[in-house]
GROMACS .gro file of C-alpha atoms in nm:
model
  301
    1SER     CA    1   0.467   8.993  -3.360
    2CYS     CA    2   0.751   9.061  -3.597
    3ASP     CA    3   1.136   9.089  -3.523
    4TYR     CA    4   1.188   9.424  -3.678
    5THR     CA    5   1.563   9.348  -3.760
    6LYS     CA    6   1.477   9.014  -3.987
    7ALA     CA    7   1.360   8.995  -4.352
    8GLY     CA    8   1.042   8.787  -4.409
    9ASP     CA    9   0.681   8.815  -4.457
   10CYS     CA   10   0.585   8.797  -4.101
   11SER     CA   11   0.350   8.529  -4.165
   12ALA     CA   12   0.321   8.392  -3.810
   13GLY     CA   13   0.268   8.768  -3.669
   14ILE     CA   14   0.000   8.857  -3.922
   15ASP     CA   15  -0.177   8.523  -3.867
   16GLU     CA   16  -0.186   8.606  -3.491
   17TYR     CA   17  -0.273   8.942  -3.569
   18ARG     CA   18  -0.594   8.825  -3.776
   19SER     CA   19  -0.714   8.525  -3.556
   20GLU     CA   20  -0.604   8.686  -3.217
   21TYR     CA   21  -0.713   9.064  -3.271
   22ILE     CA   22  -0.901   9.153  -3.588
   23ASP     CA   23  -1.136   8.854  -3.591
   24LYS     CA   24  -1.249   8.868  -3.230
   25ILE     CA   25  -1.325   9.246  -3.289
   26ALA     CA   26  -1.497   9.149  -3.599
   27ASP     CA   27  -1.695   8.898  -3.430
   28VAL     CA   28  -1.826   9.139  -3.153
   29LEU     CA   29  -1.902   9.407  -3.398
   30GLN     CA   30  -2.115   9.150  -3.589
   31GLN     CA   31  -2.322   9.071  -3.301
   32PHE     CA   32  -2.424   9.441  -3.280
   33GLU     CA   33  -2.458   9.515  -3.635
   34GLY     CA   34  -2.742   9.743  -3.709
   35LEU     CA   35  -2.825   9.805  -3.330
   36VAL     CA   36  -2.587  10.066  -3.228
   37PRO     CA   37  -2.368  10.314  -3.429
   38VAL     CA   38  -1.997  10.238  -3.464
   39VAL     CA   39  -1.703  10.430  -3.570
   40LEU     CA   40  -1.377  10.275  -3.601
   41VAL     CA   41  -1.022  10.432  -3.648
   42ILE     CA   42  -0.789  10.168  -3.773
   43GLU     CA   43  -0.415  10.155  -3.652
   44PRO     CA   44  -0.294  10.506  -3.557
   45ASP     CA   45   0.059  10.586  -3.689
   46SER     CA   46   0.085  10.230  -3.868
   47LEU     CA   47   0.025  10.364  -4.234
   48PRO     CA   48   0.195  10.690  -4.193
   49ASN     CA   49   0.508  10.495  -4.035
   50LEU     CA   50   0.485  10.285  -4.354
   51SER     CA   51   0.494  10.588  -4.617
   52THR     CA   52   0.761  10.786  -4.467
   53ASN     CA   53   0.989  10.593  -4.247
   54GLN     CA   54   1.111  10.312  -4.446
   55ALA     CA   55   1.476  10.426  -4.396
   56ASP     CA   56   1.394  10.324  -4.026
   57PRO     CA   57   1.460   9.926  -3.981
   58ARG     CA   58   1.183   9.907  -3.775
   59CYS     CA   59   0.939  10.030  -4.020
   60GLY     CA   60   1.110   9.973  -4.341
   61SER     CA   61   1.198   9.560  -4.324
   62SER     CA   62   1.033   9.342  -4.541
   63ALA     CA   63   0.844   9.190  -4.255
   64THR     CA   64   0.706   9.516  -4.105
   65MET     CA   65   0.602   9.631  -4.441
   66ALA     CA   66   0.419   9.321  -4.506
   67ALA     CA   67   0.240   9.316  -4.155
   68TYR     CA   68   0.151   9.668  -4.200
   69ARG     CA   69   0.019   9.619  -4.565
   70SER     CA   70  -0.151   9.278  -4.497
   71GLY     CA   71  -0.275   9.346  -4.157
   72VAL     CA   72  -0.440   9.694  -4.213
   73SER     CA   73  -0.576   9.573  -4.550
   74TYR     CA   74  -0.740   9.254  -4.379
   75ALA     CA   75  -0.876   9.456  -4.073
   76VAL     CA   76  -1.061   9.683  -4.284
   77GLN     CA   77  -1.222   9.437  -4.507
   78ARG     CA   78  -1.301   9.184  -4.243
   79ILE     CA   79  -1.456   9.448  -4.024
   80ALA     CA   80  -1.648   9.598  -4.325
   81HIS     CA   81  -1.780   9.245  -4.418
   82ALA     CA   82  -1.869   9.175  -4.053
   83ALA     CA   83  -2.057   9.515  -3.984
   84PRO     CA   84  -2.138   9.678  -4.307
   85SER     CA   85  -2.298   9.997  -4.127
   86ALA     CA   86  -1.975  10.050  -3.913
   87VAL     CA   87  -1.792  10.368  -4.035
   88ILE     CA   88  -1.424  10.328  -4.104
   89TYR     CA   89  -1.163  10.592  -4.086
   90CYS     CA   90  -0.766  10.504  -4.154
   91ASP     CA   91  -0.518  10.708  -3.967
   92ALA     CA   92  -0.364  10.970  -4.205
   93GLY     CA   93  -0.082  11.124  -3.936
   94HIS     CA   94  -0.120  11.491  -3.907
   95GLY     CA   95  -0.016  11.805  -4.152
   96GLY     CA   96   0.333  11.810  -3.996
   97TRP     CA   97   0.422  11.467  -4.066
   98LEU     CA   98   0.225  11.382  -4.421
   99GLY     CA   99   0.164  11.729  -4.528
  100TRP     CA  100   0.432  11.776  -4.782
  101LYS     CA  101   0.341  11.665  -5.130
  102SER     CA  102   0.578  11.408  -5.166
  103ASN     CA  103   0.486  11.244  -4.837
  104MET     CA  104   0.130  11.312  -4.919
  105LYS     CA  105   0.204  11.149  -5.265
  106ASP     CA  106   0.345  10.818  -5.094
  107TYR     CA  107   0.060  10.801  -4.860
  108VAL     CA  108  -0.187  10.806  -5.149
  109ALA     CA  109   0.004  10.535  -5.288
  110THR     CA  110  -0.003  10.319  -4.976
  111ILE     CA  111  -0.361  10.371  -4.945
  112ARG     CA  112  -0.419  10.266  -5.309
  113SER     CA  113  -0.204   9.952  -5.241
  114LEU     CA  114  -0.424   9.830  -4.969
  115ASN     CA  115  -0.749   9.805  -5.207
  116VAL     CA  116  -0.983   9.917  -4.924
  117SER     CA  117  -1.099  10.284  -5.030
  118SER     CA  118  -1.453  10.133  -5.112
  119HIS     CA  119  -1.476  10.056  -4.737
  120LEU     CA  120  -1.350  10.383  -4.583
  121ARG     CA  121  -1.552  10.678  -4.506
  122GLY     CA  122  -1.208  10.847  -4.490
  123PHE     CA  123  -0.938  10.951  -4.256
  124ALA     CA  124  -0.855  11.048  -3.888
  125THR     CA  125  -0.602  11.300  -3.833
  126ASN     CA  126  -0.374  11.455  -3.558
  127VAL     CA  127  -0.460  11.130  -3.371
  128ALA     CA  128  -0.252  11.195  -3.035
  129GLY     CA  129  -0.143  11.506  -3.181
  130TYR     CA  130  -0.080  11.856  -3.098
  131GLN     CA  131  -0.099  12.035  -3.433
  132ALA     CA  132  -0.359  12.315  -3.409
  133LEU     CA  133  -0.684  12.345  -3.631
  134GLY     CA  134  -0.603  12.700  -3.758
  135VAL     CA  135  -0.822  12.867  -3.995
  136MET     CA  136  -0.900  12.679  -4.318
  137CYS     CA  137  -0.790  12.836  -4.622
  138PRO     CA  138  -0.983  12.844  -4.953
  139THR     CA  139  -0.767  12.605  -5.130
  140TYR     CA  140  -0.488  12.376  -4.976
  141ASP     CA  141  -0.199  12.557  -5.118
  142PHE     CA  142  -0.338  12.921  -5.067
  143CYS     CA  143  -0.035  13.023  -4.874
  144LEU     CA  144   0.245  12.859  -5.017
  145ASN     CA  145   0.532  13.076  -5.201
  146LYS     CA  146   0.455  13.368  -4.964
  147ALA     CA  147   0.107  13.418  -5.107
  148ASN     CA  148  -0.164  13.590  -4.884
  149PRO     CA  149   0.065  13.620  -4.576
  150GLU     CA  150  -0.188  13.843  -4.411
  151HIS     CA  151  -0.452  13.611  -4.433
  152ASP     CA  152  -0.575  13.449  -4.097
  153CYS     CA  153  -0.553  13.100  -4.237
  154CYS     CA  154  -0.180  13.156  -4.323
  155VAL     CA  155  -0.095  13.192  -3.958
  156ASP     CA  156   0.215  12.925  -3.924
  157PRO     CA  157   0.363  12.884  -3.579
  158CYS     CA  158   0.542  12.584  -3.663
  159GLY     CA  159   0.714  12.744  -4.000
  160LEU     CA  160   0.585  12.488  -4.236
  161ILE     CA  161   0.511  12.697  -4.503
  162GLU     CA  162   0.853  12.818  -4.537
  163GLN     CA  163   0.944  12.440  -4.567
  164TRP     CA  164   0.693  12.404  -4.861
  165ASN     CA  165   0.461  12.237  -4.650
  166PRO     CA  166   0.115  12.349  -4.748
  167SER     CA  167  -0.070  12.167  -4.472
  168HIS     CA  168   0.039  12.414  -4.159
  169ASN     CA  169  -0.292  12.349  -3.966
  170GLU     CA  170  -0.509  12.063  -3.967
  171HIS     CA  171  -0.781  12.230  -4.147
  172ASN     CA  172  -0.569  12.294  -4.430
  173TYR     CA  173  -0.420  11.947  -4.417
  174ALA     CA  174  -0.794  11.792  -4.436
  175LEU     CA  175  -0.821  11.979  -4.755
  176HIS     CA  176  -0.495  11.877  -4.902
  177LEU     CA  177  -0.556  11.501  -4.790
  178ARG     CA  178  -0.882  11.499  -4.946
  179LYS     CA  179  -0.757  11.673  -5.285
  180ALA     CA  180  -0.476  11.416  -5.312
  181MET     CA  181  -0.677  11.120  -5.252
  182ILE     CA  182  -0.967  11.240  -5.486
  183GLU     CA  183  -0.681  11.285  -5.778
  184GLY     CA  184  -0.515  10.953  -5.665
  185ILE     CA  185  -0.780  10.711  -5.629
  186PRO     CA  186  -1.067  10.726  -5.869
  187GLY     CA  187  -1.418  10.751  -5.718
  188PHE     CA  188  -1.278  10.808  -5.365
  189VAL     CA  189  -1.392  11.108  -5.208
  190PRO     CA  190  -1.289  11.093  -4.819
  191HIS     CA  191  -1.416  11.292  -4.513
  192VAL     CA  192  -1.179  11.365  -4.238
  193ILE     CA  193  -1.242  11.351  -3.833
  194ILE     CA  194  -0.973  11.549  -3.650
  195ASP     CA  195  -0.840  11.468  -3.282
  196THR     CA  196  -0.883  11.799  -3.087
  197GLY     CA  197  -0.815  11.676  -2.750
  198ARG     CA  198  -0.477  11.837  -2.702
  199ASN     CA  199  -0.416  12.088  -2.995
  200GLY     CA  200  -0.611  12.385  -2.825
  201VAL     CA  201  -0.251  12.611  -2.811
  202ALA     CA  202  -0.102  12.666  -3.145
  203ASP     CA  203   0.252  12.810  -3.052
  204GLU     CA  204   0.361  12.621  -2.730
  205ARG     CA  205   0.643  12.413  -2.900
  206GLU     CA  206   1.018  12.521  -2.972
  207LEU     CA  207   1.014  12.246  -3.238
  208CYS     CA  208   0.684  12.130  -3.401
  209SER     CA  209   0.832  11.760  -3.463
  210ASN     CA  210   0.838  11.717  -3.060
  211TRP     CA  211   0.541  11.501  -2.990
  212CYS     CA  212   0.595  11.385  -2.632
  213ASN     CA  213   0.382  11.523  -2.335
  214VAL     CA  214   0.426  11.872  -2.461
  215ARG     CA  215   0.459  12.121  -2.221
  216GLY     CA  216   0.225  12.424  -2.227
  217ALA     CA  217  -0.047  12.240  -2.448
  218GLY     CA  218  -0.394  12.272  -2.395
  219VAL     CA  219  -0.714  12.079  -2.432
  220GLY     CA  220  -0.889  12.188  -2.789
  221LEU     CA  221  -1.229  12.190  -2.914
  222LEU     CA  222  -1.501  11.987  -2.780
  223PRO     CA  223  -1.618  11.678  -2.978
  224SER     CA  224  -1.864  11.790  -3.218
  225THR     CA  225  -2.015  11.759  -3.566
  226GLU     CA  226  -2.022  12.167  -3.608
  227THR     CA  227  -1.700  12.162  -3.815
  228ALA     CA  228  -1.536  12.429  -4.037
  229ASN     CA  229  -1.646  12.235  -4.340
  230LYS     CA  230  -1.913  11.961  -4.292
  231ASP     CA  231  -1.852  11.865  -4.643
  232ILE     CA  232  -1.515  11.770  -4.580
  233ILE     CA  233  -1.478  11.732  -4.179
  234ASP     CA  234  -1.715  11.504  -4.025
  235ALA     CA  235  -1.627  11.607  -3.674
  236TYR     CA  236  -1.379  11.687  -3.408
  237PHE     CA  237  -1.320  11.417  -3.164
  238TRP     CA  238  -1.086  11.363  -2.834
  239LEU     CA  239  -0.936  11.038  -2.983
  240LYS     CA  240  -0.653  10.991  -2.736
  241THR     CA  241  -0.774  11.091  -2.394
  242PRO     CA  242  -0.641  11.403  -2.270
  243GLY     CA  243  -0.425  11.306  -1.938
  244GLU     CA  244  -0.317  10.975  -2.109
  245CYS     CA  245   0.081  10.966  -2.114
  246ASP     CA  246   0.259  10.970  -2.430
  247GLY     CA  247   0.587  10.816  -2.302
  248CYS     CA  248   0.804  10.809  -2.020
  249THR     CA  249   1.103  11.015  -1.901
  250GLN     CA  250   1.395  10.798  -1.865
  251THR     CA  251   1.340  10.779  -1.500
  252LEU     CA  252   0.985  10.702  -1.381
  253PRO     CA  253   0.814  10.856  -1.088
  254ASP     CA  254   0.910  10.595  -0.877
  255GLY     CA  255   1.259  10.648  -0.924
  256SER     CA  256   1.330  10.325  -1.152
  257PHE     CA  257   1.454  10.319  -1.511
  258CYS     CA  258   1.184  10.322  -1.792
  259PRO     CA  259   1.248  10.014  -2.016
  260ARG     CA  260   1.067  10.209  -2.285
  261PHE     CA  261   1.229  10.514  -2.270
  262ASP     CA  262   1.215  10.709  -2.633
  263ALA     CA  263   1.471  11.009  -2.636
  264ASP     CA  264   1.174  11.187  -2.787
  265CYS     CA  265   1.037  11.225  -2.456
  266ALA     CA  266   1.350  11.393  -2.316
  267SER     CA  267   1.286  11.690  -2.591
  268GLU     CA  268   1.300  12.045  -2.476
  269ASP     CA  269   0.926  12.062  -2.513
  270SER     CA  270   0.855  11.734  -2.280
  271ILE     CA  271   0.700  11.747  -1.952
  272GLY     CA  272   1.007  11.620  -1.723
  273SER     CA  273   1.288  11.742  -1.899
  274ALA     CA  274   1.301  12.077  -1.717
  275SER     CA  275   1.406  12.133  -1.369
  276GLY     CA  276   1.139  12.116  -1.100
  277GLU     CA  277   0.894  11.921  -1.322
  278PRO     CA  278   0.754  11.564  -1.229
  279ARG     CA  279   0.878  11.245  -1.426
  280ALA     CA  280   0.641  11.095  -1.682
  281PRO     CA  281   0.502  10.758  -1.634
  282GLU     CA  282   0.511  10.515  -1.907
  283ALA     CA  283   0.280  10.552  -2.224
  284GLY     CA  284  -0.085  10.505  -2.164
  285VAL     CA  285  -0.067  10.573  -1.785
  286TRP     CA  286  -0.265  10.877  -1.636
  287PHE     CA  287  -0.041  11.166  -1.616
  288ASP     CA  288  -0.195  11.383  -1.361
  289TYR     CA  289   0.066  11.681  -1.388
  290GLN     CA  290  -0.024  11.696  -1.779
  291ILE     CA  291  -0.396  11.666  -1.771
  292LYS     CA  292  -0.424  11.962  -1.524
  293GLN     CA  293  -0.203  12.187  -1.763
  294LEU     CA  294  -0.398  12.078  -2.059
  295ALA     CA  295  -0.713  12.177  -1.866
  296ALA     CA  296  -0.543  12.506  -1.738
  297ASN     CA  297  -0.481  12.598  -2.120
  298ALA     CA  298  -0.790  12.452  -2.248
  299LYS     CA  299  -0.968  12.643  -2.547
  300MET     CA  300  -1.269  12.416  -2.582
  301PHE     CA  301  -1.486  12.668  -2.769
   0.00000   0.00000   0.00000
């Protein structure tokens, strides 16, 4: 691990990540190479944070940047060598995060700097996210500058188009991501998988940057390879288990203080912030109240 507040190259943390985590995973994959199909999503949130949050000392220190770049590059190359048939996707956030052209440009530069594109099938988007699939447009920027406002693909409950973000739904984000990568990394034609585990409702949030235990969300499309455009989108998956908590409320269900509390989990859209709602457990713990709400609002077909 790295001390976020200090400069350096995080060499000790990177060595630990390689030997105690990635090498052990690669050794297991090597044992089953060619025997079972393997699909891997590498380090959700890490590269999007590296691309867009360098002003945050937790993401922009020299140690953290070195850890992300060296660690993810090593992970992809080590696993690809150990299990050549494994299908590897890197995480690419979602359209409401990296969908602006400037953010996309930074993300393409990040991927290019890792020198791993030859090992990647493509990218996983909306992992643990809530951004709706929407309708895929003919082109990624079809709705910008108030063009085609009556078209179904330009429905924009988060108001991203008005902010000059063409990736107002995950289908259009897939178009944008693919185009940018093709233009930015010669010979790289990526494919996309989309997490639909919790994006069945399009307009449930007051503020679409809110991401923690969103009230009113619903399970989305069932995992399937029947996608809107099979040339671009390989599959819809439930990559984060619906019902797995995003993060705790300041007070845990047992009344104790949550040491890992994130203020974003007290947003106006987060379960537990309104009177009468249960407190949320720590991240990764089963949240019974949330899964029942996800099921009640599900749109799986």
